[in-house]
XYZ file of C-alpha atoms in Angstrom:
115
model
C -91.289 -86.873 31.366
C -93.350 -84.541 29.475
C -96.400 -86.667 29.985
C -95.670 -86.788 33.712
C -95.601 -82.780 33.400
C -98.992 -82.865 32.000
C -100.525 -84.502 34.820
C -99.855 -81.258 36.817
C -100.512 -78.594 34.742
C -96.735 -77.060 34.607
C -93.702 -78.534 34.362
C -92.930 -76.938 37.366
C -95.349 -79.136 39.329
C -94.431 -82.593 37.926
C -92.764 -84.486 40.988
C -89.555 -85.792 39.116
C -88.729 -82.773 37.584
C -89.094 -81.092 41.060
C -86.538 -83.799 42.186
C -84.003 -83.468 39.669
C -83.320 -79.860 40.495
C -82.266 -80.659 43.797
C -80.484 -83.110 42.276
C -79.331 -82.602 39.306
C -76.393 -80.892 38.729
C -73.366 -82.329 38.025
C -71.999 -82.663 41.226
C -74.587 -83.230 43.514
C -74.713 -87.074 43.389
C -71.234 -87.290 43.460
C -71.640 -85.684 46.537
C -74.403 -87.030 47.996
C -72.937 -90.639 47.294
C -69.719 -89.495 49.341
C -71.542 -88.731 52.279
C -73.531 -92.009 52.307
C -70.178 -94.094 51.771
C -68.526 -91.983 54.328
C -71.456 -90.990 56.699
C -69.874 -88.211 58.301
C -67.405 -86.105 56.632
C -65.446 -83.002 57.275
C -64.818 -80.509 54.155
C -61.458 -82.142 53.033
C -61.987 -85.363 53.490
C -65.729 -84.738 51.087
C -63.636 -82.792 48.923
C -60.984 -85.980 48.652
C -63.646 -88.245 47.512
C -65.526 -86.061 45.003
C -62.410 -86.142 42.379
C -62.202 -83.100 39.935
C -64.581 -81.031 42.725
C -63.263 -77.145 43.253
C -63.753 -76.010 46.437
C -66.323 -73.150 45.150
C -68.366 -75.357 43.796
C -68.338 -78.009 46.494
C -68.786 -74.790 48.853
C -71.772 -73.781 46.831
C -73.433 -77.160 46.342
C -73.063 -77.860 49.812
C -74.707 -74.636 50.938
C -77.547 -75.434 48.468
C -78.508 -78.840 49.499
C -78.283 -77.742 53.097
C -81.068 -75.378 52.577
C -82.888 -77.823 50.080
C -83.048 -80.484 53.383
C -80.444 -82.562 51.536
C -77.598 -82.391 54.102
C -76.733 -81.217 57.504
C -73.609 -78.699 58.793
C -72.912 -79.378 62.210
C -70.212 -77.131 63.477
C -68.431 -77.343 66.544
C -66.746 -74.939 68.606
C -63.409 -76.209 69.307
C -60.318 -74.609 68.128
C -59.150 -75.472 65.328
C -62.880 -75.363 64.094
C -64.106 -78.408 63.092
C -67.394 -78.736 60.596
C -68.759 -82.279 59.341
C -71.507 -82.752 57.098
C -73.848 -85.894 56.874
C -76.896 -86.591 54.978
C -80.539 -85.814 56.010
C -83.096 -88.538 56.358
C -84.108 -87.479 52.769
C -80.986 -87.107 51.730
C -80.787 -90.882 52.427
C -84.267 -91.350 51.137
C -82.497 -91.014 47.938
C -80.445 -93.755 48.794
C -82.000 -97.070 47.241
C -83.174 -95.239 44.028
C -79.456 -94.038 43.453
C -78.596 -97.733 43.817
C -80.954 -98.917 41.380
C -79.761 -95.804 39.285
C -76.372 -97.732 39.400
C -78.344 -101.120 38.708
C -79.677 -99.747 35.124
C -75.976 -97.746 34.714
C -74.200 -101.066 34.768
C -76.635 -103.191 32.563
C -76.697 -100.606 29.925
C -72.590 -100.162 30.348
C -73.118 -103.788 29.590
C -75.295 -103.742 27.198
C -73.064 -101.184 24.867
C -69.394 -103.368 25.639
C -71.800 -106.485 24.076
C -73.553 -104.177 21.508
């Protein structure tokens, strides 16, 4: 990566490490990956599928990747209120490159139960 950084002059430049503070953190792919599975998801049912989550930090990290263009809020006014949350189109941009993420997981998973 640090090669990559050089290209642009700062780190801060460099394309991948722009990417992997939006998502990077250690619950944001978790989270992301819930919302493709699931599409649409109210708080709870997000919160369900992201085992070990806390509902600061999934209240935080939600927040954060709604202003990063990651995911969407939509609220509606009924009563009780009801909010779901969905991916962005570049939230699901990041789709195939999680899934070959997973891809390169599994063989080395594989590679280290041979090894």
């Amino acid at each position: 990566m640090s090669s990559e950084a050089s290209k642009y002059g700062r780190k801060e430049d460099c394309p991948l490490t722009f990417a992997l503070t939006l998502i990077g953190s250690k619950w944001r792919l978790p989270i992301i990956w819930a919302l493709y599975q699931g599409k649409t998801l109210r708080y709870n049912e997000l919160k369900r599928r992201v085992d070990g989550i806390t509902n600061m930090v999934l209240s935080q990290s939600l927040k954060e990747m709604e202003n990063q263009g990651l995911v969407v809020r939509k609220q509606y006014m009924e009563i009780p209120p009801r909010v779901e949350y969905s991916l962005t189109k570049a939230g699901e941009d990041l789709i195939p490159s999680l899934e070959s993420l997973a891809k390169w997981g599994k063989a080395m998973q594989n590679k280290r139960i041979e090894g």
